[in-house]
mmCIF file of C-alpha atoms and ligand atoms in Angstrom:
data_model
loop_
_atom_site.group_PDB
_atom_site.id
_atom_site.type_symbol
_atom_site.label_atom_id
_atom_site.label_comp_id
_atom_site.label_asym_id
_atom_site.label_seq_id
_atom_site.Cartn_x
_atom_site.Cartn_y
_atom_site.Cartn_z
ATOM 1 C CA MET L 1 54.862 -25.651 227.068
ATOM 2 C CA THR L 2 54.274 -29.539 227.330
ATOM 3 C CA HIS L 3 54.018 -31.799 224.001
ATOM 4 C CA LYS L 4 50.567 -31.537 225.278
ATOM 5 C CA ASP L 5 49.488 -27.926 224.895
ATOM 6 C CA LEU L 6 52.257 -27.547 222.455
ATOM 7 C CA THR L 7 50.552 -30.068 220.359
ATOM 8 C CA ARG L 8 46.893 -28.452 221.099
ATOM 9 C CA CYS L 9 48.124 -25.379 219.395
ATOM 10 C CA PHE L 10 47.433 -27.111 216.197
ATOM 11 C CA LEU L 11 44.857 -30.132 216.287
ATOM 12 C CA SER L 12 42.268 -31.105 218.653
ATOM 13 C CA PHE L 13 41.579 -34.331 220.597
ATOM 14 C CA ASN L 14 39.736 -35.431 223.564
ATOM 15 C CA ARG L 15 42.925 -37.703 224.984
ATOM 16 C CA TRP L 16 46.078 -37.367 224.988
ATOM 17 C CA VAL L 17 48.381 -40.691 224.910
ATOM 18 C CA GLY L 18 52.247 -39.107 224.783
ATOM 19 C CA ALA L 19 54.421 -38.169 222.992
ATOM 20 C CA THR L 20 57.839 -39.258 222.023
ATOM 21 C CA ALA L 21 61.272 -38.958 220.044
ATOM 22 C CA PHE L 22 61.085 -39.741 217.271
ATOM 23 C CA GLY L 23 64.096 -40.486 214.295
ATOM 24 C CA ASN L 24 67.369 -39.444 214.569
ATOM 25 C CA GLY L 25 68.145 -36.007 212.728
ATOM 26 C CA ASN L 26 71.628 -34.142 213.973
ATOM 27 C CA ILE L 27 69.162 -31.006 214.069
ATOM 28 C CA ASN L 28 66.110 -30.957 214.686
ATOM 29 C CA ASP L 29 64.147 -32.877 217.998
ATOM 30 C CA THR L 30 61.685 -34.509 216.239
ATOM 31 C CA TYR L 31 58.413 -36.417 218.586
ATOM 32 C CA ARG L 32 55.719 -38.864 217.482
ATOM 33 C CA VAL L 33 52.546 -37.270 219.040
ATOM 34 C CA ASP L 34 49.819 -40.226 219.732
ATOM 35 C CA ILE L 35 46.239 -38.912 220.205
ATOM 36 C CA ILE L 36 42.614 -40.143 220.595
ATOM 37 C CA ARG L 37 39.824 -37.778 218.723
ATOM 38 C CA ALA L 38 35.823 -39.601 218.828
ATOM 39 C CA GLY L 39 37.858 -42.607 219.771
ATOM 40 C CA VAL L 40 39.832 -42.415 217.230
ATOM 41 C CA PRO L 41 43.774 -43.000 217.656
ATOM 42 C CA TYR L 42 45.633 -40.420 215.821
ATOM 43 C CA SER L 43 49.882 -39.824 215.018
ATOM 44 C CA TYR L 44 51.249 -37.135 214.138
ATOM 45 C CA LEU L 45 55.294 -35.595 214.076
ATOM 46 C CA LEU L 46 56.167 -32.675 215.998
ATOM 47 C CA GLN L 47 58.965 -30.689 215.965
ATOM 48 C CA ARG L 48 61.635 -28.600 217.508
ATOM 49 C CA LEU L 49 62.750 -26.354 214.504
ATOM 50 C CA ASN L 50 66.668 -25.348 215.444
ATOM 51 C CA HIS L 51 66.536 -21.929 215.639
ATOM 52 C CA HIS L 52 70.423 -21.612 216.405
ATOM 53 C CA VAL L 53 71.179 -23.117 212.526
ATOM 54 C CA PHE L 54 67.844 -22.336 211.761
ATOM 55 C CA ARG L 55 68.034 -18.161 212.106
ATOM 56 C CA GLU L 56 65.082 -17.332 209.846
ATOM 57 C CA PRO L 57 62.368 -19.942 210.438
ATOM 58 C CA ASP L 58 59.231 -18.153 208.988
ATOM 59 C CA LYS L 59 61.617 -18.356 205.872
ATOM 60 C CA VAL L 60 62.217 -21.982 206.103
ATOM 61 C CA MET L 61 57.914 -22.539 206.672
ATOM 62 C CA GLN L 62 57.053 -19.796 203.582
ATOM 63 C CA ASN L 63 60.377 -21.690 201.775
ATOM 64 C CA ILE L 64 58.395 -25.376 202.485
ATOM 65 C CA SER L 65 54.581 -23.711 201.986
ATOM 66 C CA SER L 66 55.957 -22.953 198.386
ATOM 67 C CA VAL L 67 57.067 -26.869 197.302
ATOM 68 C CA CYS L 68 54.506 -28.687 198.836
ATOM 69 C CA THR L 69 51.960 -26.042 196.636
ATOM 70 C CA HIS L 70 53.777 -26.474 194.035
ATOM 71 C CA LEU L 71 54.200 -29.906 194.225
ATOM 72 C CA GLY L 72 50.477 -30.388 194.667
ATOM 73 C CA SER L 73 49.963 -28.655 191.571
ATOM 74 C CA GLN L 74 51.941 -31.319 190.030
ATOM 75 C CA GLU L 75 52.371 -34.431 188.390
ATOM 76 C CA PHE L 76 54.033 -35.714 191.564
ATOM 77 C CA PRO L 77 53.689 -39.397 192.093
ATOM 78 C CA TYR L 78 54.341 -38.942 195.652
ATOM 79 C CA THR L 79 52.796 -38.218 198.871
ATOM 80 C CA VAL L 80 53.680 -34.175 199.906
ATOM 81 C CA VAL L 81 53.714 -34.111 203.846
ATOM 82 C CA ALA L 82 52.575 -30.259 204.179
ATOM 83 C CA PRO L 83 52.769 -28.906 208.299
ATOM 84 C CA LEU L 84 50.142 -27.955 209.715
ATOM 85 C CA GLY L 85 48.831 -25.041 210.615
ATOM 86 C CA THR L 86 47.126 -23.838 213.708
ATOM 87 C CA PRO L 87 43.107 -22.687 213.279
ATOM 88 C CA ASP L 88 45.044 -19.007 212.675
ATOM 89 C CA GLY L 89 46.698 -19.921 209.893
ATOM 90 C CA GLN L 90 50.152 -20.014 211.942
ATOM 91 C CA LEU L 91 53.122 -22.365 210.543
ATOM 92 C CA LEU L 92 55.244 -22.558 213.946
ATOM 93 C CA GLN L 93 53.868 -21.586 217.755
ATOM 94 C CA ARG L 94 56.532 -20.617 219.779
ATOM 95 C CA ASP L 95 56.710 -21.407 223.877
ATOM 96 C CA GLU L 96 57.719 -19.143 226.580
ATOM 97 C CA LYS L 97 61.904 -20.370 225.872
ATOM 98 C CA GLY L 98 61.378 -18.508 222.832
ATOM 99 C CA ASP L 99 61.889 -22.305 220.889
ATOM 100 C CA TYR L 100 59.981 -22.933 217.643
ATOM 101 C CA TRP L 101 57.628 -26.326 216.856
ATOM 102 C CA ARG L 102 55.641 -27.102 214.317
ATOM 103 C CA MET L 103 53.195 -30.429 213.936
ATOM 104 C CA PHE L 104 53.293 -32.294 210.250
ATOM 105 C CA PRO L 105 51.074 -35.641 209.592
ATOM 106 C CA PHE L 106 52.435 -39.543 210.378
ATOM 107 C CA ILE L 107 52.140 -41.100 207.761
ATOM 108 C CA GLU L 108 51.239 -44.743 209.352
ATOM 109 C CA ASN L 109 52.694 -47.194 207.732
ATOM 110 C CA SER L 110 55.834 -46.737 206.540
ATOM 111 C CA PHE L 111 59.295 -46.568 207.705
ATOM 112 C CA ALA L 112 62.484 -44.742 206.623
ATOM 113 C CA PRO L 113 65.542 -45.868 205.575
ATOM 114 C CA GLU L 114 67.991 -46.670 209.008
ATOM 115 C CA GLY L 115 71.693 -48.468 208.455
ATOM 116 C CA LEU L 116 72.831 -49.253 204.996
ATOM 117 C CA ALA L 117 70.162 -48.925 202.051
ATOM 118 C CA ASP L 118 70.371 -51.994 199.617
ATOM 119 C CA ALA L 119 71.105 -51.052 195.830
ATOM 120 C CA GLY L 120 66.626 -51.701 195.562
ATOM 121 C CA ILE L 121 65.799 -48.563 197.945
ATOM 122 C CA ALA L 122 68.351 -46.497 196.325
ATOM 123 C CA TYR L 123 67.130 -46.790 193.003
ATOM 124 C CA ASP L 124 63.828 -46.093 194.637
ATOM 125 C CA ALA L 125 65.509 -42.943 196.851
ATOM 126 C CA ALA L 126 67.630 -41.441 193.160
ATOM 127 C CA ARG L 127 63.466 -41.555 191.360
ATOM 128 C CA ALA L 128 61.901 -40.516 194.125
ATOM 129 C CA TYR L 129 64.566 -37.512 194.578
ATOM 130 C CA GLY L 130 64.544 -37.097 190.582
ATOM 131 C CA ALA L 131 61.100 -36.965 190.337
ATOM 132 C CA PHE L 132 61.662 -34.253 192.908
ATOM 133 C CA ALA L 133 63.842 -32.174 191.267
ATOM 134 C CA ARG L 134 61.571 -33.347 187.534
ATOM 135 C CA ALA L 135 58.470 -31.845 189.163
ATOM 136 C CA MET L 136 60.663 -28.166 190.723
ATOM 137 C CA ARG L 137 61.804 -27.855 187.407
ATOM 138 C CA HIS L 138 60.095 -24.745 185.966
ATOM 139 C CA PHE L 139 60.200 -23.274 189.811
ATOM 140 C CA PRO L 140 61.388 -20.211 189.687
ATOM 141 C CA ALA L 141 63.992 -21.558 191.833
ATOM 142 C CA ASP L 142 65.632 -17.506 193.053
ATOM 143 C CA LYS L 143 61.916 -16.733 194.584
ATOM 144 C CA LEU L 144 62.503 -19.616 197.595
ATOM 145 C CA GLU L 145 65.018 -18.281 200.620
ATOM 146 C CA GLU L 146 67.855 -19.367 201.197
ATOM 147 C CA THR L 147 67.146 -21.244 204.977
ATOM 148 C CA ILE L 148 71.374 -22.069 205.553
ATOM 149 C CA PRO L 149 73.272 -18.545 203.899
ATOM 150 C CA GLY L 150 76.092 -20.372 201.912
ATOM 151 C CA PHE L 151 74.600 -23.690 202.622
ATOM 152 C CA HIS L 152 76.514 -24.925 199.447
ATOM 153 C CA ASP L 153 78.954 -22.127 199.207
ATOM 154 C CA THR L 154 82.778 -23.157 198.959
ATOM 155 C CA ASP L 155 84.540 -20.722 199.167
ATOM 156 C CA ARG L 156 82.910 -19.663 202.563
ATOM 157 C CA ARG L 157 82.842 -22.462 203.666
ATOM 158 C CA TRP L 158 86.699 -23.148 203.142
ATOM 159 C CA ALA L 159 86.965 -20.034 204.829
ATOM 160 C CA GLY L 160 84.974 -20.934 207.907
ATOM 161 C CA PHE L 161 87.069 -23.452 208.134
ATOM 162 C CA LEU L 162 90.942 -21.217 207.480
ATOM 163 C CA GLU L 163 89.384 -18.941 210.739
ATOM 164 C CA ILE L 164 88.794 -22.106 212.716
ATOM 165 C CA LEU L 165 92.323 -23.872 212.505
ATOM 166 C CA ALA L 166 93.743 -20.499 213.293
ATOM 167 C CA LYS L 167 91.942 -19.395 216.413
ATOM 168 C CA ASP L 168 91.759 -22.781 217.205
ATOM 169 C CA PRO L 169 89.122 -21.702 220.214
ATOM 170 C CA VAL L 170 89.477 -25.554 221.790
ATOM 171 C CA GLY L 171 93.410 -26.165 221.304
ATOM 172 C CA ARG L 172 92.816 -28.797 219.141
ATOM 173 C CA ALA L 173 93.949 -28.504 215.768
ATOM 174 C CA ALA L 174 98.053 -29.808 217.192
ATOM 175 C CA GLY L 175 96.125 -32.579 217.481
ATOM 176 C CA THR L 176 94.338 -32.705 214.213
ATOM 177 C CA ARG L 177 97.287 -32.013 211.559
ATOM 178 C CA ARG L 178 96.578 -35.381 210.099
ATOM 179 C CA GLU L 179 93.039 -34.330 209.436
ATOM 180 C CA THR L 180 94.279 -31.278 208.153
ATOM 181 C CA GLU L 181 96.710 -31.569 205.661
ATOM 182 C CA ALA L 182 93.694 -34.586 204.166
ATOM 183 C CA MET L 183 92.175 -31.573 203.655
ATOM 184 C CA LEU L 184 94.075 -29.436 201.979
ATOM 185 C CA ALA L 185 95.629 -32.194 200.219
ATOM 186 C CA ALA L 186 91.333 -31.905 199.196
ATOM 187 C CA LYS L 187 91.259 -28.285 197.712
ATOM 188 C CA PRO L 188 91.695 -28.766 194.091
ATOM 189 C CA VAL L 189 87.551 -30.587 194.684
ATOM 190 C CA PHE L 190 86.031 -27.317 195.928
ATOM 191 C CA ASP L 191 88.351 -25.386 193.477
ATOM 192 C CA ARG L 192 86.656 -27.278 190.737
ATOM 193 C CA ILE L 193 83.027 -26.768 191.962
ATOM 194 C CA SER L 194 83.833 -23.494 192.277
ATOM 195 C CA ALA L 195 85.219 -22.316 188.612
ATOM 196 C CA LEU L 196 82.501 -24.750 187.026
ATOM 197 C CA LYS L 197 79.551 -22.424 189.658
ATOM 198 C CA LYS L 198 81.254 -19.974 188.022
ATOM 199 C CA SER L 199 81.188 -20.515 184.228
ATOM 200 C CA GLY L 200 77.129 -20.220 184.088
ATOM 201 C CA ASP L 201 77.083 -24.160 183.087
ATOM 202 C CA LEU L 202 75.509 -25.199 186.103
ATOM 203 C CA PRO L 203 71.381 -23.613 186.069
ATOM 204 C CA LEU L 204 69.649 -22.641 189.530
ATOM 205 C CA ARG L 205 67.280 -24.908 190.360
ATOM 206 C CA VAL L 206 65.533 -26.416 193.686
ATOM 207 C CA THR L 207 67.496 -28.270 195.291
ATOM 208 C CA HIS L 208 66.435 -30.432 198.996
ATOM 209 C CA ASN L 209 69.626 -30.387 200.209
ATOM 210 C CA ASP L 210 69.917 -33.719 202.534
ATOM 211 C CA THR L 211 69.337 -36.521 200.033
ATOM 212 C CA LYS L 212 70.274 -39.121 202.137
ATOM 213 C CA ALA L 213 68.342 -42.282 202.795
ATOM 214 C CA GLY L 214 66.163 -41.483 205.822
ATOM 215 C CA ASN L 215 64.265 -38.507 204.312
ATOM 216 C CA VAL L 216 62.773 -40.755 202.152
ATOM 217 C CA LEU L 217 59.349 -42.763 202.986
ATOM 218 C CA PHE L 218 58.895 -46.054 201.902
ATOM 219 C CA ASP L 219 55.663 -48.708 202.199
ATOM 220 C CA THR L 220 55.996 -51.388 204.953
ATOM 221 C CA GLY L 221 53.815 -53.372 202.625
ATOM 222 C CA THR L 222 55.006 -52.615 198.587
ATOM 223 C CA ARG L 223 59.144 -51.027 200.333
ATOM 224 C CA LYS L 224 57.867 -48.451 197.643
ATOM 225 C CA ALA L 225 58.951 -46.004 198.397
ATOM 226 C CA LEU L 226 56.233 -42.718 199.272
ATOM 227 C CA ALA L 227 57.267 -39.463 200.502
ATOM 228 C CA VAL L 228 60.148 -37.156 199.833
ATOM 229 C CA ILE L 229 60.050 -35.578 203.661
ATOM 230 C CA ASP L 230 62.975 -32.258 204.944
ATOM 231 C CA LEU L 231 62.248 -30.125 203.046
ATOM 232 C CA ASP L 232 64.501 -27.483 205.690
ATOM 233 C CA THR L 233 66.984 -26.703 203.499
ATOM 234 C CA VAL L 234 65.897 -26.909 200.147
ATOM 235 C CA MET L 235 66.808 -24.094 198.615
ATOM 236 C CA PRO L 236 68.539 -22.484 195.323
ATOM 237 C CA GLY L 237 71.575 -24.725 193.678
ATOM 238 C CA THR L 238 73.193 -26.892 192.023
ATOM 239 C CA ILE L 239 72.313 -30.530 190.911
ATOM 240 C CA LEU L 240 75.355 -31.500 191.634
ATOM 241 C CA SER L 241 74.698 -31.202 195.167
ATOM 242 C CA ASP L 242 71.477 -33.588 195.275
ATOM 243 C CA PHE L 243 73.395 -35.976 193.124
ATOM 244 C CA GLY L 244 76.124 -35.282 195.386
ATOM 245 C CA ASP L 245 74.753 -36.290 198.441
ATOM 246 C CA MET L 246 72.831 -39.202 197.829
ATOM 247 C CA VAL L 247 76.059 -41.036 196.791
ATOM 248 C CA ARG L 248 77.923 -39.677 199.846
ATOM 249 C CA THR L 249 74.729 -40.994 202.112
ATOM 250 C CA PHE L 250 74.075 -44.345 200.697
ATOM 251 C CA ALA L 251 76.546 -45.735 197.991
ATOM 252 C CA PRO L 252 79.394 -46.181 200.691
ATOM 253 C CA ASP L 253 79.752 -49.557 203.243
ATOM 254 C CA CYS L 254 78.890 -47.706 206.068
ATOM 255 C CA GLN L 255 78.173 -44.950 208.364
ATOM 256 C CA GLU L 256 78.914 -41.485 208.016
ATOM 257 C CA ASP L 257 80.558 -42.250 212.127
ATOM 258 C CA ASP L 258 81.542 -45.722 211.265
ATOM 259 C CA PRO L 259 84.872 -45.408 212.024
ATOM 260 C CA ALA L 260 85.459 -48.629 210.114
ATOM 261 C CA ASN L 261 87.411 -48.193 206.891
ATOM 262 C CA VAL L 262 84.954 -46.924 204.177
ATOM 263 C CA ALA L 263 84.421 -49.031 200.321
ATOM 264 C CA LEU L 264 81.518 -47.292 198.123
ATOM 265 C CA ARG L 265 79.164 -50.253 197.197
ATOM 266 C CA ARG L 266 79.184 -50.203 193.224
ATOM 267 C CA ASP L 267 76.810 -51.842 193.119
ATOM 268 C CA VAL L 268 74.584 -49.249 194.918
ATOM 269 C CA LEU L 269 76.162 -45.733 193.191
ATOM 270 C CA GLU L 270 74.585 -47.637 189.343
ATOM 271 C CA ALA L 271 71.446 -47.993 191.322
ATOM 272 C CA LEU L 272 71.261 -44.432 192.319
ATOM 273 C CA LYS L 273 72.374 -43.742 188.689
ATOM 274 C CA GLU L 274 70.682 -45.627 187.179
ATOM 275 C CA GLY L 275 67.287 -44.314 189.483
ATOM 276 C CA PHE L 276 68.621 -40.573 189.392
ATOM 277 C CA LEU L 277 68.486 -40.389 185.100
ATOM 278 C CA GLN L 278 65.664 -42.373 184.732
ATOM 279 C CA GLU L 279 63.406 -38.734 186.346
ATOM 280 C CA THR L 280 65.759 -36.225 185.681
ATOM 281 C CA GLU L 281 67.655 -37.081 182.113
ATOM 282 C CA GLU L 282 65.494 -35.543 180.032
ATOM 283 C CA PHE L 283 66.724 -32.127 181.476
ATOM 284 C CA LEU L 284 69.521 -32.188 183.118
ATOM 285 C CA ASN L 285 72.076 -29.839 180.456
ATOM 286 C CA ALA L 286 75.352 -31.869 179.432
ATOM 287 C CA SER L 287 77.570 -30.583 181.853
ATOM 288 C CA GLU L 288 75.150 -30.951 184.432
ATOM 289 C CA LYS L 289 75.367 -35.068 183.465
ATOM 290 C CA GLU L 290 79.324 -34.575 183.179
ATOM 291 C CA ASN L 291 79.569 -33.143 186.421
ATOM 292 C CA LEU L 292 77.421 -35.500 188.548
ATOM 293 C CA MET L 293 80.414 -38.051 190.468
ATOM 294 C CA LEU L 294 82.647 -34.460 191.010
ATOM 295 C CA GLY L 295 79.487 -33.783 193.124
ATOM 296 C CA ALA L 296 79.733 -36.892 195.445
ATOM 297 C CA ALA L 297 83.865 -35.451 195.981
ATOM 298 C CA TRP L 298 82.350 -31.862 196.211
ATOM 299 C CA ILE L 299 80.124 -32.978 198.600
ATOM 300 C CA THR L 300 82.092 -35.456 200.617
ATOM 301 C CA GLY L 301 84.933 -33.209 200.910
ATOM 302 C CA GLU L 302 82.196 -30.806 202.014
ATOM 303 C CA GLN L 303 80.267 -32.739 204.499
ATOM 304 C CA ALA L 304 84.651 -33.896 205.840
ATOM 305 C CA LEU L 305 85.142 -29.712 206.463
ATOM 306 C CA ARG L 306 81.674 -29.413 207.599
ATOM 307 C CA PHE L 307 82.079 -32.293 210.538
ATOM 308 C CA LEU L 308 85.915 -30.706 211.278
ATOM 309 C CA THR L 309 85.632 -27.378 211.241
ATOM 310 C CA ASP L 310 83.027 -28.330 214.315
ATOM 311 C CA TRP L 311 85.517 -30.938 215.759
ATOM 312 C CA LEU L 312 87.982 -27.456 215.356
ATOM 313 C CA ALA L 313 85.091 -25.469 217.380
ATOM 314 C CA GLY L 314 84.472 -27.624 219.588
ATOM 315 C CA ASP L 315 81.657 -29.427 219.061
ATOM 316 C CA VAL L 316 78.678 -25.860 218.363
ATOM 317 C CA TYR L 317 76.951 -27.184 214.903
ATOM 318 C CA TYR L 318 75.727 -31.371 215.271
ATOM 319 C CA LYS L 319 74.760 -32.872 217.973
ATOM 320 C CA ILE L 320 77.411 -34.995 219.473
ATOM 321 C CA LYS L 321 75.790 -39.009 221.021
ATOM 322 C CA HIS L 322 80.903 -40.190 222.097
ATOM 323 C CA PRO L 323 83.031 -36.875 222.543
ATOM 324 C CA GLU L 324 85.628 -37.324 219.563
ATOM 325 C CA HIS L 325 82.256 -38.060 217.242
ATOM 326 C CA ASN L 326 82.899 -34.589 215.015
ATOM 327 C CA LEU L 327 86.482 -36.524 214.375
ATOM 328 C CA VAL L 328 85.845 -40.238 213.437
ATOM 329 C CA ARG L 329 82.747 -38.449 210.878
ATOM 330 C CA THR L 330 85.397 -36.419 209.755
ATOM 331 C CA ARG L 331 88.004 -39.823 209.193
ATOM 332 C CA ASN L 332 85.024 -41.533 207.979
ATOM 333 C CA GLN L 333 84.363 -38.202 204.974
ATOM 334 C CA LEU L 334 87.829 -38.052 203.997
ATOM 335 C CA ALA L 335 88.459 -41.645 203.328
ATOM 336 C CA LEU L 336 85.092 -42.170 201.344
ATOM 337 C CA LEU L 337 85.935 -38.692 199.907
ATOM 338 C CA GLU L 338 89.314 -41.139 198.258
ATOM 339 C CA ALA L 339 87.461 -43.582 197.825
ATOM 340 C CA ILE L 340 84.930 -41.826 195.275
ATOM 341 C CA LYS L 341 88.441 -40.139 193.794
ATOM 342 C CA ILE L 342 90.194 -43.525 193.080
ATOM 343 C CA GLU L 343 85.767 -44.165 191.527
ATOM 344 C CA MET L 344 86.012 -41.173 189.165
ATOM 345 C CA THR L 345 89.355 -42.101 188.047
ATOM 346 C CA GLY L 346 87.767 -45.578 186.516
ATOM 347 C CA ALA L 347 91.051 -47.141 189.075
HETATM 348 C C1 GN1 S 401 72.138 -33.366 209.271
HETATM 349 O O1 GN1 S 401 70.123 -33.641 210.867
HETATM 350 P P1 GN1 S 401 69.779 -33.806 209.804
HETATM 351 O O2 GN1 S 401 70.538 -35.650 209.997
HETATM 352 O O3 GN1 S 401 68.648 -33.957 208.485
HETATM 353 C C2 GN1 S 401 72.743 -31.154 207.951
HETATM 354 C C3 GN1 S 401 73.302 -31.939 207.523
HETATM 355 C C4 GN1 S 401 74.181 -33.379 207.106
HETATM 356 C C5 GN1 S 401 74.023 -33.593 207.909
HETATM 357 C C6 GN1 S 401 74.584 -35.079 208.333
HETATM 358 C C7 GN1 S 401 70.729 -28.013 208.637
HETATM 359 O O4 GN1 S 401 71.096 -33.294 208.860
HETATM 360 O O5 GN1 S 401 73.648 -31.448 206.190
HETATM 361 O O6 GN1 S 401 74.386 -33.470 206.019
HETATM 362 O O7 GN1 S 401 73.378 -33.209 208.844
HETATM 363 N N1 GN1 S 401 71.550 -30.262 208.013
HETATM 364 C C8 GN1 S 401 71.877 -29.331 208.652
HETATM 365 O O8 GN1 S 401 74.283 -36.116 208.627
HETATM 366 O O9 GN1 S 401 72.735 -28.263 208.993
HETATM 367 MG MG1 MG S 402 67.746 -32.950 207.781
#
């Protein structure tokens, strides 16, 4: 099926203008679709959901629907970007290859921050993610599906890494000793998180699990946050991972795949804390608040582990733009982890 055929499954139009690749996700493929209906131009986002990563696409859409419905019923001062259904109410359309497609409204006059977000953007985005957690705080997290089983299961990710390292399917282990050693040296961070999770001190919450700058839409005019998007990985979890992934993605002074040395930007880090706590301070417990930076170390370490695992596996999960992409990403995240650890010890 062409993009035009797929679009027809979700909406009617008089004239097809075209579909162009949009955004830079590592997992799904997104297209901006332009059509004319009754003489008026409209845009939408057509997206192929990667069903090798999200193995049960219906569960993803079920989660998104219940989250959007709940957000809509709360005092949540942001736009809720809910998927469009087909005339018979389906949120997914399959094509002849068995791929899954869905459609979202296109939010006009908005942008998703690309490149390095400044402290102002970081503050606003952190507030938006905090407001998301706040609006979802009474939703029964255990009613949500785990769209990627074991997504933040520290012990399982670690076991997966050790298994690939031992198998060494593409012969990359020997050339990756330094990174592997640095990874193994980071194990105590994972152990602390694992123990904390088992202690019962971290309540199960509805978490977003991809709290990067690019997943908040901003108003082009006011430059204020408009919407929290990408609800594919909304799952039951701990708040530490959402705050942690914000630090991982906003606070460094370079992108996650930059081969340059990484440093933390203090002003951005402070802005994240301030914005996030503004919305969440009142309902987070003491253990959650105390361990926000441990969350940053954990998620950064986990991301290093995921990139290194994918490098050793032969680049089977993340899209890559050059042959050493996953290795460069791994080194970057390991360096960032060091910077976060230094920040935590107050050095
Ligand atoms: C993937 O596709 P994107 O950029 O939204 C990944 C995240 C990683 C991120 C690293 C489902 O997100 O968990 O943190 O790449 N999403 C999934 O850039 O694995
Ligand atoms: Mg994502």
